[in-house]
């Protein structure tokens, strides 16, 4: 008798619980989730306030090393479109977030599953056999393509087409915004190119291969990497060799993402005159850049600071 | 026979691997290798462990593994395959190869298919680890310590309990992460001697009830200042002498969002009670541990472990463990663990273990 009473209570509890759950279902604006803040910013420039936009990561988080928290699955659960960088950048955690969300709309192969890397031509695609002896490599190409404004325009067009596919009512709005974005990038490119040229920086040392696309577009040579292999801390021998080469070639500009500790390159700083620029590689990082244009602007300013340092050294 | 099985598996892996380069539809394949070195500083304990090792060797599913013997050994080699089957189903298969007294045994740890076509629900069928608390569904290479908590080992055995059955998970649309999982296992043809200690002392095993049901309720909240909190409730009933099993797990986590100096602190406390038939009594235990990432590649961990008697103040068994972990990359780690516990005769005994944990091939994310 007592157990019957208990069972009744349990059934009642679950009935109330499920009723509560059902009340949370709601329809409205297109719900979009991006993996990174830079993708969120790009999408925001196209979609404005016509969509509900969220990013899984915060600006200061390194997208290479993330744990698939249940709260990420919760965000993914409500989304109708998931946009991610691809090229295996999020391979360690995003598949778990997608499957854990139990949201059919964003599963692989569905219209709500958008790999933004399909819109660009990737650099550093591995050829032949690769394994982890070569570090934490991305065999399908370098995933840091959004730092190149020209590739960002290509991605923006891909996102625009997807938005039109899922929300055709706002087609004109999205197309106009994409055109605005493209025009503004083209206008800024002229200025950015000039400012970088005026900075006099032609060679750069970077911690990780984060800036490959940016450097290619702005015709700057990547002189060397602090990391000997991607994701692996540099050895003392590698650092000593790099110092020697930088000295011989009078390279004095190092740029590194705010994910990495400047302490690791203390030896270089103590050995040769060098200017280290710590930059955000995502919108909303430690320097709190607000949108994609500010992100690239901050990059250009970093080159100018490097240039000023080099000029002062020569005086 | 076991050796033939291993040979077949490796031929299978070797057959598939070369195709990876040309056939992108092949499953993701990964291998986890655990190498263990162990030394116990007690004659009494050594005798006990040896005795335990022989006991385990009698079982087919949970054959005595090298975890219990002093010396160096291959603790486990796990091979897994993960792939979508079609637009409606995905599948995961985990095979464990364990060494015991110089020979090797194969165990099908998990082999299941999961639905991809039911919104908000995941249906699963096959052999898998049930959600009985936080620890039971972990694979050996992902144990927070080299060994499981006392209560888990007492009830489910070293490698946990896996059963064949069905599972239905529902992610509720509440404002916090709230998931309900209902699982049922029905195994009337299971040989009695292949059962672990689950749901009844081995000497008392009678296959009274081949059905076991499990209810798991997971809740996760993001808190301010980079904290998060998880509350997991589990309930199981059925199979042999078990009437009820309750488990409550609390996890408080703090993670630094500063990538330059990554730091994490996880505090997990889990209580479990198995209520059996009156002549067998109850088993109850608590385990509480802290995992602290002090530097990017270094972790320090500490655990207090108790098996309780009839009253909370009546501790039957206690164990304390300390662990240092160095993981140069995501794919390799060295763990050094020190344990101290009171033997049945009231003597404090000590043990030191060193474990190498490496991953080859794909390395999917673990459950948070």
Coordinates of C-alpha atoms in Angstrom, one line a residue, chain B residues 59 61-62 155-157 160-161 192-202 205:
Chain B
X59 CA 35.5 -15.1 -14.6
X61 CA 33.7 -11.1 -18.6
X62 CA 35.7 -9.4 -15.9
X155 CA 29.7 -3.5 -6.1
X156 CA 30.6 -3.5 -9.8
X157 CA 34.2 -4.8 -9.9
X160 CA 32.6 -1.4 -13.7
X161 CA 29.5 -3.3 -14.8
X192 CA 26.3 -17.0 -13.5
X193 CA 30.0 -17.3 -13.3
X194 CA 30.4 -14.5 -15.8
X195 CA 28.7 -12.0 -13.5
X196 CA 30.8 -9.6 -11.5
X197 CA 29.8 -9.0 -7.9
X198 CA 27.0 -6.8 -9.1
X199 CA 23.7 -7.2 -7.3
X200 CA 24.8 -10.1 -5.1
X201 CA 27.7 -11.9 -3.5
X202 CA 29.0 -14.5 -6.0
X205 CA 24.2 -15.9 -6.9

